[in-house]
XYZ file of C-alpha atoms in Angstrom:
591
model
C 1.045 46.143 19.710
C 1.791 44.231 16.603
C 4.305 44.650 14.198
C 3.253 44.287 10.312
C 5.891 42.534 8.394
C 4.372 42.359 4.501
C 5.893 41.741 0.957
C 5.302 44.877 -0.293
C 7.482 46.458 1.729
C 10.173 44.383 3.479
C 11.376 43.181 -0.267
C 11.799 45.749 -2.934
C 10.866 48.739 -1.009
C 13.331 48.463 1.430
C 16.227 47.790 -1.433
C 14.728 50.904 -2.754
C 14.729 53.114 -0.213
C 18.491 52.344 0.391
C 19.104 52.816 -3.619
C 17.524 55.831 -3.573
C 19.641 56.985 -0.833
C 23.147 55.571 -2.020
C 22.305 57.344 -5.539
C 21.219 60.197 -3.767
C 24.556 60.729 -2.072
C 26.779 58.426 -4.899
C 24.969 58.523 -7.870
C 25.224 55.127 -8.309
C 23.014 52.272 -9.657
C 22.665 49.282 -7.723
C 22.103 46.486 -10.285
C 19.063 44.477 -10.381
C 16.603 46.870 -7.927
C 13.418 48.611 -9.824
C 12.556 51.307 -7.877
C 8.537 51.579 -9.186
C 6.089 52.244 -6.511
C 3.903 49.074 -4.965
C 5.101 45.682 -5.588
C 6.591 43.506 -8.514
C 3.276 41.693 -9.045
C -0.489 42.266 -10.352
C -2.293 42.122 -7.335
C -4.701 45.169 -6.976
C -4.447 47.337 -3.620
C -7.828 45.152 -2.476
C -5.976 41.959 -3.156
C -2.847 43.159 -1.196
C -4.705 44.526 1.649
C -6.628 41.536 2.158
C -3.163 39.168 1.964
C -1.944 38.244 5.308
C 0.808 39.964 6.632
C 2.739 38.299 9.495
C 1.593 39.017 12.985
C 4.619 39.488 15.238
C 4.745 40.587 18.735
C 6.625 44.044 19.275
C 7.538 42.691 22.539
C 8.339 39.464 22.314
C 9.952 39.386 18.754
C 13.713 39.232 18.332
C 14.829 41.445 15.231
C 17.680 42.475 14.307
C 16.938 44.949 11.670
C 16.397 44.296 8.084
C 19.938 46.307 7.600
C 22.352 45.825 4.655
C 21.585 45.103 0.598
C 22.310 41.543 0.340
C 21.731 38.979 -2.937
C 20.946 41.765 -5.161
C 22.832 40.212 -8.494
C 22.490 41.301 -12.035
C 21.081 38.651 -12.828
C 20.541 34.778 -12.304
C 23.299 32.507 -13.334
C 22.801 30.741 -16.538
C 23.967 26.747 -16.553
C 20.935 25.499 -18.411
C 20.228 22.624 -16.892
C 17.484 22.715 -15.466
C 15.097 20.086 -14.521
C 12.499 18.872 -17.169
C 9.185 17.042 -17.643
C 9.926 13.369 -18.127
C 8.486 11.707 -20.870
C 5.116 10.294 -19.411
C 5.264 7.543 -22.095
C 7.800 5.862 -19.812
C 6.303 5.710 -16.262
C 7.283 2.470 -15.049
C 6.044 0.361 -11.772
C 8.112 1.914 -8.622
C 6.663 0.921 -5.537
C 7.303 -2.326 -3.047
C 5.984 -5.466 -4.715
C 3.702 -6.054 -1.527
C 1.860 -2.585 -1.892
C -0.877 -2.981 -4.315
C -0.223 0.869 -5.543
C 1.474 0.597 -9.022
C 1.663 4.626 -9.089
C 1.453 4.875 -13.137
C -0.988 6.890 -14.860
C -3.197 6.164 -17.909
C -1.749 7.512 -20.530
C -2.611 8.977 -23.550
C -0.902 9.691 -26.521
C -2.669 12.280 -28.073
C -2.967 14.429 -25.359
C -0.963 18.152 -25.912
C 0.820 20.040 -23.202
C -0.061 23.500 -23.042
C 1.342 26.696 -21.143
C -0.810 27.036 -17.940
C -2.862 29.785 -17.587
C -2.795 31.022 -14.090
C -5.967 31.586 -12.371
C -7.332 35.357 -12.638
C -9.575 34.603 -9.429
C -10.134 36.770 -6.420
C -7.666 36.324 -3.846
C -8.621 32.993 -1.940
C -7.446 32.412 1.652
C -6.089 29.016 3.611
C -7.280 28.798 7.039
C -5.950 26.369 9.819
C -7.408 23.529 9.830
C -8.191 23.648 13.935
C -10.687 26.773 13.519
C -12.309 24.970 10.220
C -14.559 22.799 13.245
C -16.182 26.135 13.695
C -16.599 26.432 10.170
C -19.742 24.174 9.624
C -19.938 25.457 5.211
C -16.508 25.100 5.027
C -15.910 22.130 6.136
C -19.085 20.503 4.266
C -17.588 21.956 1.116
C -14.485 20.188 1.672
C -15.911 16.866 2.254
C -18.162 17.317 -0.514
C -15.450 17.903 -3.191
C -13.333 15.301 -2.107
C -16.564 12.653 -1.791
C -16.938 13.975 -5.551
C -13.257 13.095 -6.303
C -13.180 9.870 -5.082
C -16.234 9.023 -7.039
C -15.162 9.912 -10.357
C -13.768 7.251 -12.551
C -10.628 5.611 -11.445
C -8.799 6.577 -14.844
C -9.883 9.988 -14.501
C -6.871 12.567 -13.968
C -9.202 13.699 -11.102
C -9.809 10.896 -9.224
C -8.815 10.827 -5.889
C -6.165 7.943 -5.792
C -4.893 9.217 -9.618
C -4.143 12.718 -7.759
C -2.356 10.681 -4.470
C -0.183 8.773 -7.577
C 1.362 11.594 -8.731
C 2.827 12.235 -5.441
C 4.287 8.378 -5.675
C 5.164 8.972 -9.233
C 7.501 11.879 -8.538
C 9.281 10.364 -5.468
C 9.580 6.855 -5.725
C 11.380 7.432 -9.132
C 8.785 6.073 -11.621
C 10.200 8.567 -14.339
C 13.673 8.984 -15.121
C 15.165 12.223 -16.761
C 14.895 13.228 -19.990
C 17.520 12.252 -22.005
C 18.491 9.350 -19.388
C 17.370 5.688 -18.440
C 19.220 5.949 -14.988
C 18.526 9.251 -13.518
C 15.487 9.377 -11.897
C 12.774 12.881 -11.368
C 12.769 13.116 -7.377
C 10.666 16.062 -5.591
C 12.580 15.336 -2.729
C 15.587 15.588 -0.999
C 16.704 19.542 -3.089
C 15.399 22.834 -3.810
C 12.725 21.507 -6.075
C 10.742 19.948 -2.960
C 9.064 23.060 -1.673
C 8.304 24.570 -5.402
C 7.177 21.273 -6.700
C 4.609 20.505 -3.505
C 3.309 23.836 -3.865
C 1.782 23.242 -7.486
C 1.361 19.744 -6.145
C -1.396 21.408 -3.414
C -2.356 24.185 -6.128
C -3.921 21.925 -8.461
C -5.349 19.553 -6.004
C -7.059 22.406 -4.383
C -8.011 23.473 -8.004
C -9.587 20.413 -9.072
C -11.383 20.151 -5.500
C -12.805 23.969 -6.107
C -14.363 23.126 -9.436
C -15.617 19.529 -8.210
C -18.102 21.803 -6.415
C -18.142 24.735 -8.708
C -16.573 27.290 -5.993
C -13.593 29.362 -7.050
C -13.221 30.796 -3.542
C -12.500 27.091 -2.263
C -9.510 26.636 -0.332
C -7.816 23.537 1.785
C -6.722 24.370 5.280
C -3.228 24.201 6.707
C -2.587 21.675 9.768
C -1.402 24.958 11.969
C 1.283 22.345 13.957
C 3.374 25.998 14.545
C 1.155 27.268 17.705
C 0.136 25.595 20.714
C -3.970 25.186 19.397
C -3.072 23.467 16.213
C 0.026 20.722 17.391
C -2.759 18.213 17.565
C -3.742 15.760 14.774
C -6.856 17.876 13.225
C -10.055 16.853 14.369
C -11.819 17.379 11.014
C -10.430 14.159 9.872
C -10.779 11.693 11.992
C -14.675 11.691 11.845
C -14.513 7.702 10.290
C -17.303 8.539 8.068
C -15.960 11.449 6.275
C -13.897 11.140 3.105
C -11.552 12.565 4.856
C -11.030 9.893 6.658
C -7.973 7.524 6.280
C -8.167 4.379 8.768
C -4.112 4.141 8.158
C -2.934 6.028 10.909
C -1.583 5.720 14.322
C -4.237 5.885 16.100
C -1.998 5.965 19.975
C -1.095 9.572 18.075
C -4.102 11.096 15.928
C -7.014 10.616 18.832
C -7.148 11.972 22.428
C -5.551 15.001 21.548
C -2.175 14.085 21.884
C 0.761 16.293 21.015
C 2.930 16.163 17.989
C 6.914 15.272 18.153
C 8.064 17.110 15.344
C 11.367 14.824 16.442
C 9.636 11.592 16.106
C 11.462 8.668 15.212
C 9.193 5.718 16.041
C 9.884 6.090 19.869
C 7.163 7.917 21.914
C 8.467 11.202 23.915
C 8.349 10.597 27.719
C 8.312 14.367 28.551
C 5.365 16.293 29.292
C 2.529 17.914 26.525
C 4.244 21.498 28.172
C 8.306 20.414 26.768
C 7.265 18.856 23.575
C 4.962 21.770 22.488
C 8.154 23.698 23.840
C 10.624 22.027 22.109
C 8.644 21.862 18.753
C 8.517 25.446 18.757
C 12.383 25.997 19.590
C 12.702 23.199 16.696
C 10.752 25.613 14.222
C 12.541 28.696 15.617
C 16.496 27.852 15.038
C 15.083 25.732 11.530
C 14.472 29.536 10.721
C 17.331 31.403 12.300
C 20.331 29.579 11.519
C 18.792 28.845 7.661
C 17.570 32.747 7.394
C 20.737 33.541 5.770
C 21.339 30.929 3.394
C 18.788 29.499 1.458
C 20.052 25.713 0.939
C 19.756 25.444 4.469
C 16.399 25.671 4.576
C 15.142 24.844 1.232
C 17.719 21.763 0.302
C 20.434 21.990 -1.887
C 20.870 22.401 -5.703
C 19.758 19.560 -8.080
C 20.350 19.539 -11.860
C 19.136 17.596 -15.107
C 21.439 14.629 -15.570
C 23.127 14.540 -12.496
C 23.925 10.800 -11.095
C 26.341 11.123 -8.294
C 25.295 13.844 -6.290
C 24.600 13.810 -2.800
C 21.212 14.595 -1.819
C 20.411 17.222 1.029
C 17.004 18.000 1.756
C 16.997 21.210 4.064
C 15.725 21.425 7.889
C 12.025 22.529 6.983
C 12.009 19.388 5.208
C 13.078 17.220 7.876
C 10.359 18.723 10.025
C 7.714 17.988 7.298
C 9.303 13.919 7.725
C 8.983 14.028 11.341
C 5.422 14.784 10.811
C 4.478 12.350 8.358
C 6.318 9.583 10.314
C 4.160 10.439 13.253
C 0.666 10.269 11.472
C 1.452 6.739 9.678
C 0.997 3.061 10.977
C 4.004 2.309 13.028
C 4.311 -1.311 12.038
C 4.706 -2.868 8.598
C 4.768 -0.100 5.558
C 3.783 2.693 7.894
C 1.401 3.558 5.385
C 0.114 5.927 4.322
C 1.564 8.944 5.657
C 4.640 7.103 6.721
C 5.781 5.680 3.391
C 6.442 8.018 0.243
C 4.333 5.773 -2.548
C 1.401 6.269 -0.048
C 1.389 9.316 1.705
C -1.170 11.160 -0.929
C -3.785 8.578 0.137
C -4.584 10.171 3.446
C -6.113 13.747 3.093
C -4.456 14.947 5.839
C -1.143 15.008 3.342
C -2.204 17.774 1.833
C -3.624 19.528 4.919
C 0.063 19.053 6.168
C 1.593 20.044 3.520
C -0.579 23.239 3.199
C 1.303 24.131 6.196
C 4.959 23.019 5.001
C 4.003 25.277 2.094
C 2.921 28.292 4.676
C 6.591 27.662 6.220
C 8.171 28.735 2.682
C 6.216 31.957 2.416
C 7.055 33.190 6.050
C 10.418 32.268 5.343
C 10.115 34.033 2.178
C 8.879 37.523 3.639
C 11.467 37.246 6.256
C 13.890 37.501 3.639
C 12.340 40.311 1.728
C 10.638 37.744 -0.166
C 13.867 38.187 -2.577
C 14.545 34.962 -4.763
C 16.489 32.168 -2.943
C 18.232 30.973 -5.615
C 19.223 33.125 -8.770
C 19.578 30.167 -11.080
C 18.251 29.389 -13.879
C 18.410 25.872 -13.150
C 16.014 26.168 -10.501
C 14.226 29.324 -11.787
C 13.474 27.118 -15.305
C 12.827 23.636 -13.596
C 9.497 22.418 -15.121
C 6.882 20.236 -14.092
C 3.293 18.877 -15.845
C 0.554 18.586 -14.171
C -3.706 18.010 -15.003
C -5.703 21.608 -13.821
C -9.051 22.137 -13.532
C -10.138 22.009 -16.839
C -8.586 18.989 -17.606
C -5.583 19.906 -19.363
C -2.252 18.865 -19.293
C -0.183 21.610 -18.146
C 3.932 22.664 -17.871
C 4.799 25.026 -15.366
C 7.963 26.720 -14.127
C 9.455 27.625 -10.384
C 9.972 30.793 -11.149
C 6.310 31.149 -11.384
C 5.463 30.070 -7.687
C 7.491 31.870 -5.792
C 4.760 34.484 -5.149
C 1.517 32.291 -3.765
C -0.234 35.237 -5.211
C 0.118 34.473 -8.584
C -1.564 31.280 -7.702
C -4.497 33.360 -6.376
C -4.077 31.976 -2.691
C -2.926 33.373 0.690
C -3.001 32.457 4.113
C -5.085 33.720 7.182
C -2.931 35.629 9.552
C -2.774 33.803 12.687
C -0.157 34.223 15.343
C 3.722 32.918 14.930
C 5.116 31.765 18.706
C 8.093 30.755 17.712
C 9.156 33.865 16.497
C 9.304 35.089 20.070
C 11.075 34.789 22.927
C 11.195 31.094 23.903
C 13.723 29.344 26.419
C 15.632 27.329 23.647
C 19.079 26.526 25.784
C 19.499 24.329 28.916
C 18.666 26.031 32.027
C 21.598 27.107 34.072
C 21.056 24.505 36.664
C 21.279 21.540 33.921
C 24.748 23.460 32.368
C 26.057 23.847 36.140
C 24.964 19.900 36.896
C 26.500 18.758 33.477
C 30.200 20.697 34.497
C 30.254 19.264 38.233
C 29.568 15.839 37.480
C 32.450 15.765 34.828
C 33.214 12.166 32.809
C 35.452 13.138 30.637
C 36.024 11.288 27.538
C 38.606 11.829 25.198
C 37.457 12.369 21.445
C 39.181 12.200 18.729
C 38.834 13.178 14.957
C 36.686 11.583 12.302
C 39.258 10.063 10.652
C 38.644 8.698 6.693
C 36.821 5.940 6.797
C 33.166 5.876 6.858
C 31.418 4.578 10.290
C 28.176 3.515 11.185
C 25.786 4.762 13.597
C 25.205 3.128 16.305
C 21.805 3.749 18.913
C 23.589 2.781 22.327
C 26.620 4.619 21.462
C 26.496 7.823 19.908
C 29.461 8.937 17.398
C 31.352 11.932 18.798
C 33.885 13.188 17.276
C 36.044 16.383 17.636
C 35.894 18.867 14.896
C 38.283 22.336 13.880
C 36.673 25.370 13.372
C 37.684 27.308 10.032
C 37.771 30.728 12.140
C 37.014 31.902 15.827
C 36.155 35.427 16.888
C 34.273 35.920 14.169
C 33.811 39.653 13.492
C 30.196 40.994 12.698
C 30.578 42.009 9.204
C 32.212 38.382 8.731
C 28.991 36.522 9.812
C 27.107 39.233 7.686
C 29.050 37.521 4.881
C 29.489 34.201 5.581
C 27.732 31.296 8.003
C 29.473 28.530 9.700
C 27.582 24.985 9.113
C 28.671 21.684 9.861
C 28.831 19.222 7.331
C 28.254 15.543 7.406
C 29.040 13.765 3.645
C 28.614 10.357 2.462
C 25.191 9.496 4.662
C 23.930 6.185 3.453
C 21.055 4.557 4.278
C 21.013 1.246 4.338
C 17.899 -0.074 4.554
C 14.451 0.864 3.149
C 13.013 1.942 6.834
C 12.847 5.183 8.429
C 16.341 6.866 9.371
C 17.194 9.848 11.750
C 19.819 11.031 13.668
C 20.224 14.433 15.363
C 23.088 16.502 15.751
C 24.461 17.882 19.005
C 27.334 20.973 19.418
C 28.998 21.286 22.632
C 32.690 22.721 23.445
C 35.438 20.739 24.623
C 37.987 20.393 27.412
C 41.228 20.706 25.326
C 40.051 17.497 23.191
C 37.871 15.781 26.082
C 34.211 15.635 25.749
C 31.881 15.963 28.726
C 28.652 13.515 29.416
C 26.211 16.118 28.227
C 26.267 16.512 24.390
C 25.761 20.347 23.945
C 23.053 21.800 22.511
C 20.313 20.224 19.669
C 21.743 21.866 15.866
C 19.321 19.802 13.750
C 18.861 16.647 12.349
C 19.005 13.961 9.202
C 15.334 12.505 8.845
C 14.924 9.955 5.652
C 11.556 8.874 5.327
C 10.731 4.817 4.531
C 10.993 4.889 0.911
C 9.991 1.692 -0.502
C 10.940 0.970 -3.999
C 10.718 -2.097 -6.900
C 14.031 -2.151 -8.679
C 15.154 -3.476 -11.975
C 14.685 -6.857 -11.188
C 11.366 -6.702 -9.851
C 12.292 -6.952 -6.401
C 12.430 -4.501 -3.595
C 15.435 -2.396 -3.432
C 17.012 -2.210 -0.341
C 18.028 1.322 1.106
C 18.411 4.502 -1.591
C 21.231 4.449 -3.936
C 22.124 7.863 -3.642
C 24.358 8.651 -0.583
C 23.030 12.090 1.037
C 24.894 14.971 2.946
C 23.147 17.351 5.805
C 24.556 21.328 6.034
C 23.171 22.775 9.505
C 23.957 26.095 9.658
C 25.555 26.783 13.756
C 26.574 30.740 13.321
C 23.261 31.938 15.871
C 24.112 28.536 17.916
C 27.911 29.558 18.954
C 26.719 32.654 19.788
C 24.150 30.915 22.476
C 26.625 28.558 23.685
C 29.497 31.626 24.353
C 31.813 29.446 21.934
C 32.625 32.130 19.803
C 36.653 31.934 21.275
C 36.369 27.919 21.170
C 39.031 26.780 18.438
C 37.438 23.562 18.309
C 33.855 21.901 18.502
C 32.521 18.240 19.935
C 29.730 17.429 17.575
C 27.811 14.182 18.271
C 25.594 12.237 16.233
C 22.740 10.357 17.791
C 20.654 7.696 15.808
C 16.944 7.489 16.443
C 16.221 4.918 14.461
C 16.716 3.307 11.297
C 20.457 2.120 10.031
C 23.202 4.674 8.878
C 26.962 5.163 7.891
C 28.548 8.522 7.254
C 31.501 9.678 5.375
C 32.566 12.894 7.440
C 31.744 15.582 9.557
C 33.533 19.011 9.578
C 33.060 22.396 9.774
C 33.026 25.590 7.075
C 32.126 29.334 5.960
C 29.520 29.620 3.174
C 29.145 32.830 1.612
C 25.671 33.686 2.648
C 22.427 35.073 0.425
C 20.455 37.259 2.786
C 20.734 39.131 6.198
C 19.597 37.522 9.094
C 16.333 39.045 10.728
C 15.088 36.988 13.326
């Protein structure tokens, strides 16, 4: 028997229903709910019908009720400033001196920016990419319309490699701000990444449907969420389709070999069984400790004109890095899926990202589909892109949210990791872990920043804000751990993961707890001012993993204090501080 979670009802009907009732018995208006019948968009009933729902088990599924009125505001805050277009006039070469990619556009003067106008299409629907083999037409389409793209002239908006620059444009820092000559546009790294890549897909998808005059066109999503689809797709690695990118590692994307959605440039000894196992516990806390506070899932506020704040990309993001490391050459640039300037140049980017994009809206109806963020500043971000008829277009964030809008959905396919998966360590392991005791003492951070180190992980003993946290307390507030002052420094690939166990008074055992997330920075290869490659990002960077569902599976809710270990994976890394706090959440948790 499956249970039906959809939009129309899990958002504003269920605020409604519990307005209704409170006015019933209180007369009272609750702020900011309209209590109209249907939903808060223009679909027609055909359109919402035919919109996938999510298909969860009844059995297997672990809800706790969608109970309790949470982030209902009147109103989003107003701090106008909000991210802008750049001025395209002042693109300037960004990318290593040894890649031949120079990211720029043409440009042309006389060309006007208009409002977009958003498509008025019949709703068209993303399948995963692992069925589309059975899918003869569809997949001929798609290699058809991207043929066509790469054909076109090499100026033309259209063209295949123009389309792959704008993705090197916006994160290798080829604009700067408006109003600034020091303050780069970056899609990365904040809230703007999963708004930004979803116009990013919309108009690539766009371009490819009129290409080959077919409005119902649609790219597929790399389904790496299930068991069936956590191999590289095998649409594209037919070597003479134009899907076809020969800059891949090819020990990973033939033979059918799993995905390590923790890769970090060192193969995973365990079996296809525990990796598929672990990817899906991976995906499954990513949602539950992040379900009740945006930023943790979605990265953390950014805002025009900003210079010294620390970037924090959330865990979905990571994820979509572990990915893209995997796919890429794992020598030299790691192009083109492994480096930022080059990712865009393999089609299976987009593919991938059509699935990154599929993570936001289950997230999304999970949470009511109410807005994460009730800021203007991300609400009135902007961005310009080409569309389909050739114009140059502005659009907004809070214009996205909704894939409908866009005229898109998704095809309803099953979501495993919402079920009941073995995420802890087995009894046995815990019980092996507590006999063969070698204790450690651990002490606290301290204040001064201190590198990473691969053959000794940093552990360091950390005080919890609160223990015995009450119900309604967690309602209100989520513990995370915080790490400041991250810096890279180098250009390469960096990761390390982050462990919670409970101490011994303030000794540490050998076994490092249980797996609360991770910092993944992709290579990010850059030309600075003077030419010459930069080494490692200037901006330092900060990780929030949110631990409130975790202490609760590790029976630590009485532990006053918490051993929390970093591990590096690769790549070289200092941090500033780790420590523990209560952020006022945004949403109930569901899952």
């Amino acid at each position: 028997m499956s249970l039906l979670l959809n939009s129309s009802f899990t958002g504003a009907s269920s605020a409604c229903l519990l307005h209704r009732e409170r006015s019933r018995r209180r007369r009272l208006r609750v702020p900011g709910v309209t209590c109209r019948q249907g939903s808060n968009d223009d679909r027609s009933d055909a359109a919402r019908q035919k919109q996938s729902p999510l298909l969860l088990d009844r059995r297997d599924i672990l809800l706790g009720g969608l109970g309790g009125l949470y982030g209902v505001t009147a109103g989003p805050k107003v701090l106008a400033a909000p991210i802008m277009p750049p001025d395209l006039s002042t693109c300037h070469p960004a990318t290593a001196p040894a890649l031949d990619n120079k990211c720029c556009p043409p440009y042309d003067p006389s060309e006007t920016i208009s409002e977009y106008g958003f498509p008025a299409t019949p709703l068209r629907v993303r399948r995963p990419a692992h069925l589309m083999k059975d899918d003869q037409e569809h997949l001929d389409k798609y290699k058809e319309a991207v043929r066509r793209m790469k054909n076109l002239p090499a100026e033309h908006p259209w063209n295949y490699y123009q389309q792959a620059n704008i993705h090197c444009q916006y994160c290798n820092d080829a604009y700067f701000q408006q109003n600034t000559n020091d303050v780069p546009v970056q899609v990365h790294f904040s809230w703007i990444f999963l708004p930004w890549h979803r116009y990013y897909l919309h108009f690539y998808e766009r371009i490819l449907g009129k290409l080959i005059e077919d409005d119902t066109f649609t790219i597929p999503f790399w389904n790496w969420d299930t068991k069936e689809g956590m191999t590289f797709p095998a649409i594209f690695q037919d070597v003479s389709s134009p899907l076809y990118d020969p800059k891949r590692d090819q020990r990973h994307v033939t033979g059918g070999k799993i995905l390590d959605l923790k890769y970090a440039y060192t193969e995973n000894p365990a079996s296809d069984s525990e990796i598929i196992r672990e990817n899906l516990c991976f995906i499954q806390k990513t949602f539950k400790h992040s379900q009740s506070l945006a930023e943790l899932f979605m990265g953390d506020p950014v805002r025009a004109g900003e210079k010294e704040n620390q970037e924090a990309n959330g865990q979905l993001e990571v994820i979509h890095n572990a990915t893209h490391a995997w796919v890429g050459e794992p020598d030299g640039y790691k192009e083109n899926m492994g480096d930022f300037s080059t990712a865009a140049r393999d089609s299976v980017f987009y593919c991938h990202h059509c699935n990154v994009d599929r993570m936001w809206d289950i997230y999304r109806n999970l949470r009511g589909n109410q807005v994460e963020f009730e800021d203007n500043d991300w609400l009135d971000s902007t961005f310009l892109f080409h569309d389909e008829n050739e114009q140059l277009v502005k659009v907004k964030i809070g214009d996205c949210l909704n894939p409908t809008k866009l005229r898109y959905t998704f095809e309803q396919v099953p979501l495993p990791w919402l079920g009941k998966i073995n995420c802890q360590k087995t009894a046995e392991t815990k019980s092996k872990a507590t006999t063969e005791l070698s204790l450690t003492r651990v002490g606290e951070f301290g204040t001064t920043a201190q590198a990473l180190d691969a053959s000794n992980p940093l552990r360091v003993i950390v005080a919890r804000p609160k223990k015995n946290r009450k119900k309604k307390e967690k309602q209100e507030k989520v513990e995370v751990i915080q790490i400041k002052d991250i810096k890279v420094t180098t250009n390469e690939t960096a990761r390390f993961d982050v462990y919670v166990a409970v101490p011994y008074g303030d000794l540490a055992g050998p076994d490092y707890g249980e797996f609360a997330g991770s910092f993944m920075r992709l290579a990010h290869r850059k030309k600075g001012n003077d030419g010459t490659q930069e080494q490692g990002p200037k901006k330092k960077g900060k990780l929030k993993l949110g631990i409130t569902p975790l202490l609760e599976d590790l029976d630590a809710e009485d532990a006053d204090k918490l051993v929390i270990t970093l591990v590096l994976r690769t790549g070289s890394v200092t941090v500033g501080g780790v420590s523990i706090n209560l952020l006022q959440t945004d949403a109930p948790t569901v899952i």
